Amino acid sequence: MRVDYRKLGQIALNPAYRNQPAKDTSDVLANYLYLMSNLNADVDAWSASEMAMITNSLNRWQDKKTHVYSQNVSVGDILMVDFGLRYAPELSYGHPALVLETWNNLMFVIPATSSSSKLAQSYHPTDNPSGKWYYRKVGASDGFAHDCVLIINNAKTISKTSILSPMGKLTCNLQDETQLFREVKNTLLEHLFHREWAANQNLIHAYDKLQTDFNTLKNAKDAAEAKIHELEQQIKNLQPKSIDNQSK
């Protein structure tokens, strides 16, 4: 059975249907039943694991979709998150995630996976410096439960309501440019927002050059002022004594 996407799209965009119960709209109800029939037909092809994850995600969404997460969430937190049903290659269902930013009931996160194939390809400054930039290996020393991979190019904004449980916090200094958090954030900016990142780097280099030029000029100014002071003292010492002083 085929779901009529066109018809459903028209109904979804029509303001007249926004307050009308779905059960009283035959086209919507019929297509919903088509969907259920199609899902039931696919069940035989799903593994028990996938079926369990799909059921959990759908049930959580149905139960919590309008809830507001009340606990505090901070930058650098590591959380277990339900990413729901996503299109490949996005991660779906429950995965750890690193919080990069928060706004009200939203947060910007990088999901993580313990996939062995991704671990083998992942970048690490000492374990695998030639690994792929968008896979960053992290482990227990960083605050995670075990070795896993941050999927940097899967970063996304999601609702805090999708949080399943807190898992911990990054162990590094969040402000230190040489440590994990800033490294991951800079990698994301460099590759996903390359033009803006390059423009910012150019500004940083220009600022550094101006600062160097300023320091050079300041040193020259200080040296010139010291020389002027020295010459003034020499001139003062060369001035003839007054007549009164000479007659004494």
C-alpha positions as a printed NumPy array, in Angstrom:
array([[  0.   ,   0.   ,   0.   ],
       [  1.299,   3.455,  -0.903],
       [  0.965,   6.494,   1.316],
       [ -0.324,   9.512,  -0.63 ],
       [  2.434,  12.041,   0.189],
       [  0.893,  14.702,  -2.037],
       [ -2.516,  14.513,  -0.375],
       [ -1.026,  14.482,   3.11 ],
       [  1.186,  17.449,   2.205],
       [ -1.85 ,  19.452,   1.105],
       [ -3.684,  18.644,   4.336],
       [ -0.622,  19.505,   6.45 ],
       [ -0.369,  22.972,   4.861],
       [ -4.097,  23.756,   4.95 ],
       [ -4.993,  25.903,   8.02 ],
       [ -8.527,  24.473,   7.96 ],
       [ -7.182,  21.101,   9.155],
       [ -5.029,  22.349,  12.037],
       [ -7.724,  21.982,  14.688],
       [ -9.614,  19.109,  13.082],
       [ -9.181,  15.703,  14.776],
       [ -7.245,  13.238,  12.634],
       [ -9.801,  10.503,  13.345],
       [-12.454,  12.662,  11.669],
       [-10.39 ,  13.137,   8.485],
       [-10.748,  10.077,   6.279],
       [ -7.718,  10.782,   4.062],
       [ -5.395,  11.195,   7.045],
       [ -6.744,   8.163,   8.868],
       [ -6.563,   5.967,   5.758],
       [ -2.945,   6.949,   5.064],
       [ -2.009,   6.375,   8.695],
       [ -3.426,   2.865,   8.451],
       [ -1.447,   2.361,   5.213],
       [  1.689,   3.349,   7.115],
       [  0.962,   0.893,   9.931],
       [  0.335,  -1.841,   7.373],
       [  3.643,  -1.09 ,   5.622],
       [  5.535,  -1.112,   8.924],
       [  3.97 ,  -4.43 ,   9.877],
       [  4.997,  -5.851,   6.504],
       [  8.617,  -4.777,   7.122],
       [  8.855,  -6.293,  10.595],
       [ 10.113,  -9.629,   9.262],
       [ 13.149,  -7.87 ,   7.763],
       [ 14.13 ,  -6.079,  10.993],
       [ 16.45 ,  -7.466,  13.623],
       [ 15.191,  -7.71 ,  17.189],
       [ 17.697,  -4.975,  18.129],
       [ 16.448,  -2.525,  15.497],
       [ 12.814,  -3.25 ,  16.31 ],
       [ 13.518,  -2.591,  20.   ],
       [ 15.209,   0.751,  19.218],
       [ 12.427,   1.851,  16.846],
       [  9.753,   0.957,  19.397],
       [ 11.596,   2.776,  22.198],
       [ 12.118,   5.924,  20.12 ],
       [  8.528,   6.092,  18.884],
       [  7.122,   5.453,  22.342],
       [  9.376,   8.069,  23.973],
       [  8.411,  10.62 ,  21.315],
       [  4.7  ,   9.882,  21.791],
       [  5.053,  10.149,  25.566],
       [  7.402,  13.161,  25.869],
       [  7.071,  15.238,  22.683],
       [  5.662,  18.321,  24.469],
       [  7.64 ,  18.011,  27.719],
       [ 10.282,  20.542,  28.768],
       [ 13.478,  19.118,  30.257],
       [ 13.846,  20.646,  33.723],
       [ 17.349,  19.586,  34.79 ],
       [ 20.41 ,  21.744,  34.227],
       [ 22.468,  21.062,  31.093],
       [ 25.915,  22.624,  30.656],
       [ 28.469,  22.944,  27.882],
       [ 30.851,  19.988,  28.107],
       [ 28.226,  17.588,  29.476],
       [ 28.119,  14.033,  28.11 ],
       [ 24.537,  12.76 ,  27.811],
       [ 22.698,   9.702,  26.568],
       [ 20.288,  11.061,  23.956],
       [ 17.474,   9.568,  21.868],
       [ 18.081,  10.857,  18.331],
       [ 14.899,   9.162,  17.124],
       [ 14.415,   7.929,  13.568],
       [ 16.925,   9.587,  11.22 ],
       [ 18.021,   9.188,   7.614],
       [ 21.382,   7.473,   6.949],
       [ 24.179,   8.362,   7.509],
       [ 22.819,  10.234,  10.545],
       [ 22.86 ,   8.333,  13.829],
       [ 19.444,   7.142,  15.003],
       [ 18.026,   5.981,  18.35 ],
       [ 20.023,   6.169,  21.6  ],
       [ 23.627,   7.405,  21.563],
       [ 25.971,   9.405,  23.795],
       [ 26.354,  13.059,  22.841],
       [ 28.699,  15.902,  23.765],
       [ 27.041,  19.272,  24.459],
       [ 28.699,  22.197,  22.638],
       [ 26.091,  24.906,  23.341],
       [ 22.667,  25.294,  25.014],
       [ 19.729,  27.685,  24.489],
       [ 16.573,  27.358,  26.614],
       [ 15.197,  23.862,  25.807],
       [ 17.578,  23.346,  22.871],
       [ 21.173,  22.159,  22.723],
       [ 23.81 ,  21.786,  20.008],
       [ 25.477,  18.392,  20.298],
       [ 27.904,  16.008,  18.62 ],
       [ 26.676,  12.39 ,  18.727],
       [ 29.029,   9.511,  19.506],
       [ 29.153,   5.828,  18.576],
       [ 31.232,   2.829,  19.602],
       [ 31.187,   1.383,  16.061],
       [ 34.405,  -0.621,  15.607],
       [ 34.742,   0.402,  11.938],
       [ 34.508,   4.093,  12.827],
       [ 36.936,   3.663,  15.726],
       [ 39.468,   2.183,  13.3  ],
       [ 39.156,   5.23 ,  11.018],
       [ 38.975,   7.882,  13.726],
       [ 41.467,  10.675,  14.33 ],
       [ 43.418,  10.834,  17.572],
       [ 46.454,  13.11 ,  18.059],
       [ 48.641,  10.252,  19.337],
       [ 46.851,   6.974,  18.473],
       [ 45.991,   7.837,  14.86 ],
       [ 47.041,  11.345,  13.716],
       [ 46.209,  10.474,  10.084],
       [ 42.619,   9.443,  10.905],
       [ 39.531,  11.087,   9.423],
       [ 38.85 ,  14.55 ,  10.829],
       [ 35.108,  13.953,  11.191],
       [ 35.688,  10.915,  13.445],
       [ 37.361,  11.91 ,  16.731],
       [ 38.302,   9.059,  19.055],
       [ 37.594,   9.709,  22.751],
       [ 37.765,   7.488,  25.81 ],
       [ 37.532,   7.096,  29.567],
       [ 40.335,   9.609,  30.172],
       [ 38.185,  12.226,  28.391],
       [ 35.103,  11.521,  30.543],
       [ 33.341,   8.881,  28.405],
       [ 32.365,   5.427,  29.682],
       [ 34.624,   3.691,  27.139],
       [ 36.32 ,   4.265,  23.788],
       [ 33.957,   5.737,  21.215],
       [ 33.925,   8.174,  18.293],
       [ 32.516,  11.703,  18.123],
       [ 30.88 ,  12.097,  14.694],
       [ 31.737,  15.757,  14.174],
       [ 29.919,  16.167,  10.846],
       [ 26.736,  14.802,  12.497],
       [ 26.541,  17.786,  14.888],
       [ 22.978,  19.061,  15.246],
       [ 20.541,  21.106,  17.338],
       [ 18.078,  18.953,  19.285],
       [ 15.554,  19.324,  22.105],
       [ 16.707,  18.746,  25.67 ],
       [ 13.584,  16.587,  25.995],
       [ 15.436,  13.933,  23.979],
       [ 17.889,  13.445,  26.88 ],
       [ 17.664,   9.942,  28.354],
       [ 20.232,  10.319,  31.144],
       [ 23.396,  12.226,  32.125],
       [ 26.635,  10.277,  31.629],
       [ 29.325,  12.648,  32.849],
       [ 31.397,  15.654,  31.834],
       [ 34.518,  16.226,  29.777],
       [ 37.607,  16.07 ,  31.943],
       [ 39.515,  18.739,  29.994],
       [ 39.709,  22.508,  30.45 ],
       [ 36.951,  23.852,  28.178],
       [ 38.845,  27.116,  27.569],
       [ 42.246,  25.641,  26.688],
       [ 42.816,  25.788,  22.914],
       [ 45.158,  22.775,  23.109],
       [ 42.648,  20.446,  24.784],
       [ 39.802,  18.252,  23.499],
       [ 36.756,  20.54 ,  23.713],
       [ 38.311,  23.49 ,  21.89 ],
       [ 40.   ,  21.143,  19.414],
       [ 36.678,  19.502,  18.475],
       [ 34.87 ,  22.835,  18.271],
       [ 37.596,  24.367,  16.093],
       [ 37.606,  21.292,  13.828],
       [ 33.846,  21.625,  13.382],
       [ 34.128,  25.33 ,  12.54 ],
       [ 37.052,  24.787,  10.166],
       [ 35.347,  22.085,   8.098],
       [ 31.616,  22.834,   8.365],
       [ 31.882,  26.641,   8.228],
       [ 35.141,  26.907,   6.321],
       [ 34.66 ,  30.383,   4.788],
       [ 33.788,  31.936,   8.127],
       [ 36.619,  30.053,   9.833],
       [ 39.141,  31.157,   7.172],
       [ 37.972,  34.776,   7.448],
       [ 38.369,  34.606,  11.222],
       [ 41.857,  33.105,  10.882],
       [ 42.821,  35.939,   8.53 ],
       [ 41.597,  38.454,  11.112],
       [ 43.608,  36.705,  13.827],
       [ 46.757,  36.759,  11.672],
       [ 46.162,  40.432,  10.793],
       [ 45.693,  41.268,  14.482],
       [ 48.878,  39.387,  15.419],
       [ 50.835,  41.285,  12.743],
       [ 49.445,  44.626,  13.918],
       [ 50.31 ,  43.707,  17.505],
       [ 53.875,  42.849,  16.441],
       [ 54.162,  46.117,  14.478],
       [ 52.765,  48.034,  17.457],
       [ 55.288,  46.455,  19.827],
       [ 58.131,  47.227,  17.389],
       [ 57.05 ,  50.877,  17.114],
       [ 56.561,  51.141,  20.886],
       [ 60.048,  49.784,  21.509],
       [ 61.456,  52.252,  18.969],
       [ 59.509,  55.083,  20.639],
       [ 60.773,  54.093,  24.095],
       [ 64.345,  53.919,  22.776],
       [ 63.981,  57.336,  21.089],
       [ 62.588,  58.886,  24.274],
       [ 65.458,  57.414,  26.282],
       [ 67.958,  58.846,  23.772],
       [ 66.277,  62.257,  23.882],
       [ 66.455,  62.214,  27.672],
       [ 70.152,  61.287,  27.48 ],
       [ 70.883,  64.123,  25.032],
       [ 68.959,  66.612,  27.16 ],
       [ 71.121,  65.666,  30.123],
       [ 74.273,  66.093,  28.022],
       [ 73.118,  69.529,  26.813],
       [ 72.299,  70.553,  30.364],
       [ 75.776,  69.522,  31.503],
       [ 77.39 ,  71.534,  28.665],
       [ 75.56 ,  74.797,  29.483],
       [ 77.95 ,  77.606,  30.796],
       [ 77.734,  78.483,  34.465],
       [ 75.994,  81.758,  35.358],
       [ 78.084,  84.949,  35.946],
       [ 77.174,  84.922,  39.648],
       [ 78.503,  81.405,  39.974],
       [ 81.711,  82.33 ,  38.095],
       [ 82.462,  85.31 ,  40.423],
       [ 82.322,  83.179,  43.52 ]])
